[in-house]
């Protein structure tokens, strides 16, 4: 299996500001119980890490904190050295453009074709179809959706929707890529192919964090693993 | 790529859902345009009446005990005709004055020596009227008394009535616009709530609020534009219909004429633009507040 650039990147970036840093982070929804407690970790720039844990452990909540969909109830979350709890609302879009997200439920817009869904981050960034058209077709061919380019999401299978969501997350070459169960709905061969895409992006400098239950997927890459259980980060380990 | 692509609209077309909203806004614009057209017609008529009143002066000639009424009236007319600004003079016969008095004095023939005032009508050049007080001064030494009635009282009443109609129409238009804006705010909130998946996805790929607001603003601006065109065209057609129906319709609505001329067609683009602007602005404010409240 291809290996990510974690070790070399980690050493090269030693001392540099991490892409993501959590310090004693706690989070609760409303007045409910804490879903994350005392979470502390770093994602060095250019690193590749897995996030695992049973259902309800808080993986999705942790990812939501990273892609700025939530703010921590306590503690400090830093993105590229900036404390997210004091970020002005106007500053959020610029940070979000540096992050690609693959959602567990895909979050594709049902009235837009696969092409237009994948193009969304580039349209928002102000690019025209002439600039991104060919790149998107190439990317969709790579993820095996070349023949479904004009299809609407409701007509796609779960695996096809997942691949479209991955294409949308990586199309703008984000500095951080967060993926929530990115291979959950695809066959093993396509899963390995998508993982190669993540590894390739990581080699190009993208910080990658993949939340997954898939032990075989985690073991196929020699990368650190963050393990969550009942809202707490229990241990850090290498996947193999 | 084989064929040039056009990016699909980020907000889906919702012609079916937009139709009732478009109808409500068009009806409000229709009522607002009717108010404007009615006020314009009333103002136009008032201007016409005022113009007629200021271009006419009536002299009441009250003969003395030793003067003949008809002779006094002719003399007063002759004197007045020499005054600069007087275009023509019409000396009315005693019978004309008697006809005016008939409602008070009855049909019985008045005695010959009854001092019936004579009327002299002067047509005045409105661009160059006689100097103020010139007519009074003209008859200061006459052996009969002359009352100069320049219709100022009536002109003032008409001006006040015209202003009242105008302010009433402005009030109605403001109310209609406020109602349209309130409807759009409600609709924009509903649209944002219904399309929160789009707003959420756009936020998470880095769209600033202004990007999302612009989508809704453009959609509602177009809706307002269409409502404005439809409502103002309906108002124009209704006005033409009332105008065609004739004077009875005008009398019915206390408007002398509801056919203010072809110039009134400018109301269509003006109403469309104002309606679009109000809709766009209302949607902008509603969506902006909605985004601030829901997504951090």
Coordinates of C-alpha atoms in Angstrom, one line a residue:
Chain A
X1 CA 0.0 0.0 0.0
X2 CA 1.1 3.6 -0.7
X3 CA 2.4 5.3 2.4
X4 CA 1.6 8.9 3.4
X5 CA 4.3 11.4 4.0
X6 CA 3.5 11.8 7.7
X7 CA 6.9 11.0 9.1
X8 CA 8.9 13.1 6.7
X9 CA 6.4 15.9 6.9
X10 CA 6.3 15.8 10.6
X11 CA 10.0 16.1 10.9
X12 CA 10.2 18.7 8.2
X13 CA 7.5 20.8 9.9
X14 CA 8.9 20.2 13.4
X15 CA 8.5 23.5 15.3
X16 CA 6.0 24.9 12.8
X17 CA 2.5 25.9 13.8
X18 CA 0.3 22.8 13.5
X19 CA -2.6 22.8 11.1
X20 CA -5.0 21.8 14.0
X21 CA -4.5 22.0 17.7
X22 CA -6.9 21.0 20.5
X23 CA -6.1 22.0 24.1
X24 CA -8.4 20.6 26.8
X25 CA -11.4 20.9 24.6
X26 CA -14.8 20.2 25.9
X27 CA -18.0 20.4 23.9
X28 CA -21.7 20.0 24.6
X29 CA -24.8 20.7 22.5
X30 CA -27.0 23.1 24.3
X31 CA -27.5 22.1 28.0
X32 CA -26.8 18.4 27.2
X33 CA -23.9 16.4 28.6
X34 CA -20.4 16.9 27.2
X35 CA -19.9 14.9 24.1
X36 CA -16.2 15.7 24.1
X37 CA -14.1 16.0 27.2
X38 CA -10.5 17.3 27.7
X39 CA -9.4 16.6 24.2
X40 CA -5.8 17.6 23.4
X41 CA -4.0 16.7 20.2
X42 CA -2.2 18.2 17.2
X43 CA -2.4 17.6 13.5
X44 CA 1.0 18.8 12.3
X45 CA 1.0 20.3 8.8
X46 CA 1.3 17.7 6.1
X47 CA 0.4 14.8 8.5
X48 CA -1.9 11.9 7.8
X49 CA -3.9 10.5 10.7
X50 CA -6.9 8.4 11.4
X51 CA -9.6 9.0 13.9
X52 CA -11.5 6.0 15.2
X53 CA -13.8 4.9 17.9
X54 CA -17.2 3.4 18.4
X55 CA -20.4 5.0 17.3
X56 CA -21.4 7.9 19.6
X57 CA -17.8 8.4 20.7
X58 CA -17.8 12.0 19.4
X59 CA -15.9 11.6 16.1
X60 CA -18.3 13.7 14.1
X61 CA -18.5 16.4 16.8
X62 CA -14.7 16.5 16.8
X63 CA -14.6 16.9 13.0
X64 CA -17.3 19.6 13.2
X65 CA -15.1 21.6 15.6
X66 CA -12.3 21.4 13.0
X67 CA -14.4 22.5 10.0
X68 CA -15.8 25.4 12.0
X69 CA -19.4 24.1 12.1
X70 CA -19.3 24.3 16.0
X71 CA -17.4 26.2 18.6
X72 CA -16.0 24.4 21.7
X73 CA -17.8 24.9 25.0
X74 CA -14.4 25.1 26.7
X75 CA -10.7 24.7 25.9
X76 CA -8.9 26.0 22.8
X77 CA -9.2 24.9 19.2
X78 CA -6.6 26.4 16.9
X79 CA -6.6 26.3 13.1
X80 CA -3.3 27.3 11.4
X81 CA -2.4 29.0 14.7
X82 CA -5.6 31.0 15.0
X83 CA -7.9 30.5 18.0
X84 CA -11.3 29.6 16.5
X85 CA -13.3 30.7 19.6
X86 CA -12.3 34.4 19.0
X87 CA -12.6 34.3 15.2
X88 CA -14.9 36.9 13.7
X89 CA -17.8 35.6 11.7
X90 CA -16.5 37.3 8.6
X91 CA -13.2 35.5 8.9
X92 CA -14.7 32.0 8.9
X93 CA -15.2 31.6 5.1
X94 CA -11.5 32.2 4.4
X95 CA -10.6 29.4 6.9
X96 CA -13.3 27.1 5.6
X97 CA -11.9 27.4 2.0
X98 CA -8.7 25.9 3.3
X99 CA -10.5 22.8 4.6
X100 CA -12.1 20.1 2.5
X101 CA -14.8 18.0 4.1
X102 CA -16.3 14.6 3.2
X103 CA -19.5 14.3 5.2
X104 CA -20.8 11.0 6.4
X105 CA -24.2 11.9 4.8
X106 CA -22.5 13.4 1.7
X107 CA -24.4 16.8 1.8
X108 CA -24.7 16.9 -1.9
X109 CA -27.2 19.4 -3.3
X110 CA -30.0 17.4 -4.8
X111 CA -30.9 19.9 -7.5
X112 CA -27.3 20.2 -8.9
X113 CA -25.6 17.7 -11.2
X114 CA -22.6 15.8 -10.0
X115 CA -20.5 18.3 -12.1
X116 CA -22.0 21.3 -10.4
X117 CA -21.8 19.8 -6.9
X118 CA -18.1 19.1 -7.3
X119 CA -17.6 22.6 -8.8
X120 CA -19.2 24.3 -5.7
X121 CA -16.0 25.2 -3.8
X122 CA -14.5 26.7 -7.0
X123 CA -17.6 28.7 -7.9
X124 CA -17.7 30.0 -4.3
X125 CA -14.1 31.0 -4.7
X126 CA -15.0 33.0 -7.8
X127 CA -13.8 30.8 -10.5
X128 CA -15.6 30.4 -13.8
X129 CA -16.6 27.2 -15.6
X130 CA -13.9 27.7 -18.2
X131 CA -11.2 27.6 -15.5
X132 CA -12.4 24.5 -13.7
X133 CA -14.4 22.6 -16.3
X134 CA -11.7 20.2 -17.6
X135 CA -10.2 19.6 -14.1
X136 CA -13.5 18.5 -12.8
X137 CA -14.2 16.2 -15.7
X138 CA -10.7 14.7 -15.1
X139 CA -11.3 14.3 -11.4
X140 CA -14.7 12.7 -11.9
X141 CA -13.1 10.2 -14.3
X142 CA -10.5 9.4 -11.7
X143 CA -13.1 8.6 -9.0
X144 CA -15.1 6.6 -11.5
X145 CA -18.0 9.0 -12.1
X146 CA -17.1 10.1 -15.6
X147 CA -20.2 8.5 -16.9
X148 CA -22.5 10.1 -14.2
X149 CA -21.3 13.7 -14.7
X150 CA -24.7 15.1 -15.4
X151 CA -26.6 12.9 -13.0
X152 CA -28.5 14.3 -10.1
X153 CA -27.5 13.0 -6.6
X154 CA -30.9 11.3 -5.9
X155 CA -30.3 9.1 -8.9
X156 CA -26.8 8.0 -7.7
X157 CA -26.0 4.9 -5.6
X158 CA -24.6 5.5 -2.1
X159 CA -21.1 4.7 -3.3
X160 CA -21.4 7.1 -6.2
X161 CA -22.6 9.9 -3.9
X162 CA -19.7 9.2 -1.6
X163 CA -17.3 9.5 -4.5
X164 CA -18.9 12.8 -5.6
X165 CA -18.6 14.1 -2.1
X166 CA -14.9 13.2 -2.0
X167 CA -14.4 14.8 -5.4
X168 CA -16.0 18.0 -4.0
X169 CA -13.8 17.9 -0.9
X170 CA -10.5 17.6 -2.8
X171 CA -11.2 19.7 -5.9
X172 CA -9.8 22.9 -4.5
X173 CA -6.7 21.2 -3.1
X174 CA -7.4 22.1 0.5
X175 CA -4.7 22.4 3.1
X176 CA -6.7 20.2 5.5
X177 CA -8.9 17.3 4.3
X178 CA -11.3 15.8 6.8
X179 CA -13.3 12.8 5.8
X180 CA -16.0 11.1 7.9
X181 CA -16.3 7.4 7.0
X182 CA -15.2 8.2 3.4
X183 CA -15.1 4.6 2.2
X184 CA -18.2 3.3 4.1
X185 CA -20.4 2.9 1.0
X186 CA -17.9 1.7 -1.6
X187 CA -16.5 -1.7 -2.5
X188 CA -13.0 -2.6 -1.3
X189 CA -11.3 -1.9 -4.6
X190 CA -12.9 1.6 -4.8
X191 CA -12.1 2.1 -1.2
X192 CA -8.4 1.4 -1.8
X193 CA -8.5 3.7 -4.9
X194 CA -10.0 6.5 -2.8
X195 CA -7.5 6.0 -0.1
X196 CA -4.7 6.3 -2.7
X197 CA -6.2 9.7 -3.6
X198 CA -6.0 10.8 0.0
X199 CA -2.4 9.6 0.3
X200 CA -1.5 11.4 -3.0
X201 CA -3.1 14.6 -1.7
X202 CA -1.1 14.2 1.6
X203 CA 2.1 13.8 -0.4
X204 CA 1.3 17.1 -2.1
X205 CA 1.1 18.7 1.4
X206 CA -2.5 18.3 2.5
X207 CA -3.1 17.5 6.1
X208 CA -5.4 14.5 6.2
X209 CA -7.7 13.3 9.0
X210 CA -9.9 10.3 8.2
X211 CA -12.6 9.2 10.7
X212 CA -13.3 5.5 10.1
X213 CA -14.5 2.3 11.7
X214 CA -12.8 0.3 8.9
X215 CA -9.9 -1.5 10.6
X216 CA -8.6 -2.9 7.3
X217 CA -8.6 0.6 5.8
X218 CA -6.7 1.9 8.9
X219 CA -4.2 -0.9 8.8
X220 CA -3.5 -0.4 5.1
X221 CA -1.7 2.9 5.9
X222 CA 1.0 3.4 8.3
X223 CA -0.3 6.4 10.1
X224 CA -1.0 7.6 13.6
X225 CA -4.5 6.8 15.0
X226 CA -6.5 9.0 17.4
X227 CA -8.9 6.8 19.3
X228 CA -12.0 8.3 20.8
X229 CA -14.2 6.6 23.4
X230 CA -17.1 8.2 25.3
X231 CA -15.9 11.6 24.3
X232 CA -12.3 11.2 25.5
X233 CA -9.2 10.7 23.5
X234 CA -7.8 7.5 24.9
X235 CA -4.6 6.7 23.1
X236 CA -2.5 7.5 20.2
X237 CA -0.9 4.7 18.2
X238 CA 0.4 3.8 14.8
X239 CA -2.0 1.9 12.7
X240 CA 0.4 -0.9 11.8
Chain B
X1 CA -14.9 19.1 -22.8
X2 CA -17.2 18.2 -25.5
X3 CA -19.7 21.0 -25.0
X4 CA -19.6 24.3 -23.2
X5 CA -21.3 24.1 -19.8
X6 CA -23.4 26.6 -18.0
X7 CA -23.3 26.5 -14.2
X8 CA -26.8 25.6 -12.9
X9 CA -28.4 28.1 -10.6
X10 CA -27.5 27.5 -6.9
X11 CA -31.0 28.1 -5.8
X12 CA -33.4 25.8 -7.6
X13 CA -36.2 27.1 -9.8
X14 CA -39.4 27.0 -7.9
X15 CA -42.0 28.4 -10.4
X16 CA -44.8 26.5 -8.8
X17 CA -44.1 27.6 -5.3
X18 CA -43.4 31.2 -6.3
X19 CA -46.7 31.7 -8.1
X20 CA -48.9 32.5 -5.1
X21 CA -46.3 34.9 -3.8
X22 CA -46.0 36.5 -7.2
X23 CA -49.8 36.9 -7.3
X24 CA -50.0 38.5 -3.8
X25 CA -47.3 41.0 -4.7
X26 CA -48.8 41.7 -8.1
X27 CA -52.2 42.5 -6.4
X28 CA -50.5 44.9 -3.9
X29 CA -48.6 46.6 -6.7
X30 CA -51.9 46.8 -8.7
X31 CA -53.6 48.6 -5.8
X32 CA -50.6 50.9 -5.3
X33 CA -50.6 51.8 -9.0
X34 CA -54.3 52.4 -9.0
X35 CA -53.7 54.9 -6.1
X36 CA -51.0 56.6 -8.1
X37 CA -53.0 56.8 -11.3
X38 CA -56.1 58.0 -9.4
X39 CA -54.1 60.7 -7.7
X40 CA -52.4 61.7 -10.9
X41 CA -55.9 62.0 -12.6
X42 CA -57.3 64.0 -9.7
X43 CA -54.2 66.3 -9.7
X44 CA -54.5 66.7 -13.5
X45 CA -58.2 67.6 -13.2
X46 CA -57.5 70.0 -10.3
X47 CA -54.9 71.7 -12.3
X48 CA -57.3 72.1 -15.2
X49 CA -60.0 73.6 -12.9
X50 CA -57.6 75.9 -11.2
X51 CA -56.3 77.1 -14.6
X52 CA -59.9 77.9 -15.6
X53 CA -60.6 79.7 -12.4
X54 CA -57.6 81.9 -12.4
X55 CA -58.2 82.8 -16.1
X56 CA -61.7 84.2 -15.3
X57 CA -62.8 87.1 -13.2
X58 CA -66.4 88.0 -12.5
X59 CA -67.5 91.6 -11.8
X60 CA -70.7 92.1 -9.8
X61 CA -72.0 95.5 -10.7
X62 CA -74.4 96.9 -8.1
X63 CA -76.3 99.9 -9.6
X64 CA -76.8 103.0 -7.5
X65 CA -80.2 104.6 -7.0
X66 CA -79.7 107.0 -9.9
X67 CA -77.9 104.7 -12.3
X68 CA -79.3 102.2 -14.8
X69 CA -78.0 98.7 -14.1
X70 CA -77.5 97.7 -17.8
X71 CA -75.7 101.0 -18.6
X72 CA -73.5 100.5 -15.5
X73 CA -72.6 97.0 -16.5
X74 CA -71.7 98.1 -20.1
X75 CA -69.6 100.9 -18.7
X76 CA -67.8 98.7 -16.3
X77 CA -67.2 96.2 -19.1
X78 CA -65.8 98.9 -21.4
X79 CA -63.5 100.2 -18.6
X80 CA -62.3 96.7 -17.8
X81 CA -61.6 95.9 -21.5
X82 CA -59.0 98.6 -21.6
X83 CA -57.0 97.1 -18.8
X84 CA -53.8 95.2 -19.7
X85 CA -54.2 91.5 -19.2
X86 CA -57.9 91.4 -19.9
X87 CA -58.4 89.3 -23.0
X88 CA -62.2 89.6 -23.5
X89 CA -65.3 90.9 -21.8
X90 CA -68.8 89.5 -21.7
X91 CA -71.5 91.6 -20.2
X92 CA -74.4 89.4 -19.1
X93 CA -78.0 90.4 -19.4
X94 CA -80.3 91.1 -16.4
X95 CA -82.0 87.7 -17.1
X96 CA -78.7 85.9 -16.4
X97 CA -78.6 87.4 -12.9
X98 CA -82.3 86.7 -12.3
X99 CA -81.7 83.1 -13.2
X100 CA -79.0 82.9 -10.5
X101 CA -81.4 84.4 -8.0
X102 CA -84.3 82.2 -8.8
X103 CA -83.5 79.4 -6.3
X104 CA -83.8 82.0 -3.5
X105 CA -86.5 84.4 -4.8
X106 CA -88.7 81.9 -6.7
X107 CA -90.1 82.0 -10.2
X108 CA -92.0 85.2 -9.8
X109 CA -90.9 88.0 -12.2
X110 CA -88.9 90.7 -10.3
X111 CA -90.1 94.3 -10.5
X112 CA -88.2 96.4 -13.0
X113 CA -86.8 98.7 -10.2
X114 CA -85.5 95.8 -8.1
X115 CA -81.7 96.4 -7.9
X116 CA -80.5 93.2 -9.5
X117 CA -76.7 93.0 -9.7
X118 CA -75.4 92.7 -13.2
X119 CA -72.6 90.2 -14.0
X120 CA -69.6 91.0 -16.2
X121 CA -67.2 88.1 -17.0
X122 CA -63.6 88.9 -17.9
X123 CA -61.3 86.5 -19.6
X124 CA -57.8 87.0 -18.2
X125 CA -54.5 86.2 -19.8
X126 CA -53.1 83.7 -17.1
X127 CA -49.5 84.4 -18.3
X128 CA -49.9 88.1 -17.9
X129 CA -52.8 88.9 -15.5
X130 CA -53.8 92.5 -14.5
X131 CA -51.8 93.9 -11.6
X132 CA -53.2 93.1 -8.1
X133 CA -55.8 95.7 -7.1
X134 CA -55.9 97.2 -10.6
X135 CA -59.5 96.2 -11.1
X136 CA -60.6 97.6 -7.7
X137 CA -58.8 100.8 -8.4
X138 CA -60.5 101.1 -11.8
X139 CA -63.9 101.4 -10.3
X140 CA -63.0 103.4 -7.2
X141 CA -64.7 106.6 -8.5
X142 CA -67.5 105.0 -10.4
X143 CA -71.1 106.0 -9.5
X144 CA -72.0 102.4 -9.0
X145 CA -70.4 99.7 -6.8
X146 CA -68.3 96.9 -8.3
X147 CA -67.4 93.7 -6.5
X148 CA -64.4 91.9 -8.1
X149 CA -64.6 88.1 -7.7
X150 CA -61.3 86.5 -8.8
X151 CA -62.4 83.0 -7.7
X152 CA -59.4 82.8 -5.3
X153 CA -61.6 81.1 -2.7
X154 CA -62.5 78.3 -5.1
X155 CA -59.0 77.9 -6.4
X156 CA -57.7 77.6 -2.9
X157 CA -60.3 74.9 -2.1
X158 CA -59.4 73.0 -5.2
X159 CA -55.7 73.1 -4.4
X160 CA -56.4 71.9 -0.9
X161 CA -58.6 69.1 -2.1
X162 CA -56.0 68.1 -4.7
X163 CA -53.2 68.1 -2.1
X164 CA -55.4 65.9 0.2
X165 CA -56.0 63.4 -2.6
X166 CA -52.2 63.4 -3.3
X167 CA -51.2 62.8 0.3
X168 CA -53.9 60.1 0.7
X169 CA -52.5 58.3 -2.4
X170 CA -48.9 58.6 -1.1
X171 CA -50.1 57.1 2.2
X172 CA -51.8 54.3 0.3
X173 CA -48.7 53.6 -1.8
X174 CA -46.4 53.6 1.3
X175 CA -48.8 51.1 3.0
X176 CA -48.9 48.8 0.0
X177 CA -45.1 48.9 -0.3
X178 CA -44.8 48.1 3.4
X179 CA -47.3 45.2 3.0
X180 CA -45.3 43.9 0.0
X181 CA -42.1 44.2 1.9
X182 CA -43.6 42.3 4.9
X183 CA -44.8 39.5 2.6
X184 CA -41.4 39.2 1.0
X185 CA -39.6 39.1 4.4
X186 CA -42.0 36.3 5.4
X187 CA -41.4 34.5 2.1
X188 CA -37.6 34.9 2.2
X189 CA -37.5 33.5 5.8
X190 CA -39.5 30.5 4.6
X191 CA -37.3 30.1 1.6
X192 CA -34.1 30.2 3.7
X193 CA -35.6 27.7 6.1
X194 CA -36.6 25.4 3.3
X195 CA -33.2 25.7 1.7
X196 CA -31.0 25.6 4.7
X197 CA -29.2 22.6 3.2
X198 CA -28.0 24.9 0.4
X199 CA -27.0 27.6 2.9
X200 CA -25.2 25.0 5.1
X201 CA -23.3 23.4 2.2
X202 CA -22.3 26.8 0.8
X203 CA -21.1 28.0 4.2
X204 CA -19.0 24.9 4.6
X205 CA -17.3 25.2 1.3
X206 CA -16.3 28.8 2.3
X207 CA -19.1 31.0 1.0
X208 CA -19.4 34.2 2.9
X209 CA -22.8 35.4 4.0
X210 CA -22.9 38.0 1.3
X211 CA -22.6 35.2 -1.4
X212 CA -25.7 33.4 0.0
X213 CA -27.6 36.6 0.6
X214 CA -27.0 37.7 -3.0
X215 CA -28.6 34.4 -4.3
X216 CA -31.8 35.1 -2.4
X217 CA -31.7 38.8 -3.1
X218 CA -31.4 38.1 -6.9
X219 CA -34.2 35.6 -6.8
X220 CA -36.6 37.9 -4.9
X221 CA -35.6 40.9 -7.0
X222 CA -36.7 39.0 -10.1
X223 CA -39.9 38.0 -8.4
X224 CA -40.6 41.7 -7.5
X225 CA -39.8 42.8 -11.0
X226 CA -42.3 40.3 -12.4
X227 CA -44.9 41.3 -9.8
X228 CA -44.3 45.0 -10.6
X229 CA -44.8 44.5 -14.3
X230 CA -48.0 42.3 -13.8
X231 CA -49.5 44.6 -11.2
X232 CA -48.8 47.9 -13.1
X233 CA -50.1 46.4 -16.4
X234 CA -53.3 45.3 -14.6
X235 CA -53.7 48.8 -13.1
X236 CA -53.2 50.4 -16.6
X237 CA -55.8 48.1 -18.1
X238 CA -58.2 48.8 -15.3
X239 CA -57.7 52.5 -15.8
X240 CA -58.3 52.3 -19.5
X241 CA -61.4 50.2 -18.8
X242 CA -62.7 52.8 -16.4
X243 CA -61.8 55.6 -18.8
X244 CA -63.6 53.7 -21.6
X245 CA -66.7 53.3 -19.4
X246 CA -67.1 57.0 -19.6
X247 CA -67.9 60.0 -17.4
X248 CA -70.2 58.0 -15.1
X249 CA -67.3 56.0 -13.8
X250 CA -65.4 59.2 -13.2
X251 CA -68.3 60.7 -11.3
X252 CA -68.7 57.5 -9.3
X253 CA -65.1 57.7 -8.0
X254 CA -65.1 61.5 -7.5
X255 CA -62.4 61.7 -10.2
X256 CA -63.1 63.8 -13.1
X257 CA -61.1 61.7 -15.5
X258 CA -59.3 58.4 -14.9
X259 CA -57.6 58.5 -18.3
X260 CA -54.4 60.5 -17.5
X261 CA -52.9 60.0 -21.0
X262 CA -50.4 57.8 -22.6
X263 CA -47.6 59.2 -20.5
X264 CA -48.8 57.1 -17.6
X265 CA -47.4 54.0 -19.3
X266 CA -44.1 55.0 -17.6
X267 CA -45.6 53.6 -14.5
X268 CA -44.9 50.1 -15.7
X269 CA -41.1 50.3 -15.6
X270 CA -41.1 52.5 -12.6
X271 CA -43.4 50.2 -10.6
X272 CA -41.4 47.1 -11.8
X273 CA -38.1 48.7 -10.6
X274 CA -39.5 49.9 -7.3
X275 CA -41.2 46.5 -6.7
X276 CA -38.0 44.7 -7.5
X277 CA -35.9 46.9 -5.3
X278 CA -38.3 46.5 -2.4
X279 CA -38.4 42.8 -2.8
X280 CA -34.6 42.4 -3.1
X281 CA -34.0 44.7 -0.1
X282 CA -36.6 42.9 2.0
X283 CA -35.1 39.5 1.1
X284 CA -31.6 40.7 1.8
X285 CA -32.5 41.9 5.3
X286 CA -34.5 38.8 6.1
X287 CA -31.9 36.3 4.9
X288 CA -29.1 38.3 6.5
X289 CA -30.9 38.2 9.9
X290 CA -31.7 34.5 9.3
X291 CA -28.0 33.6 8.6
X292 CA -26.8 35.5 11.6
X293 CA -29.3 33.8 13.9
X294 CA -28.7 30.2 12.7
X295 CA -25.1 29.7 11.6
X296 CA -22.1 30.9 13.5

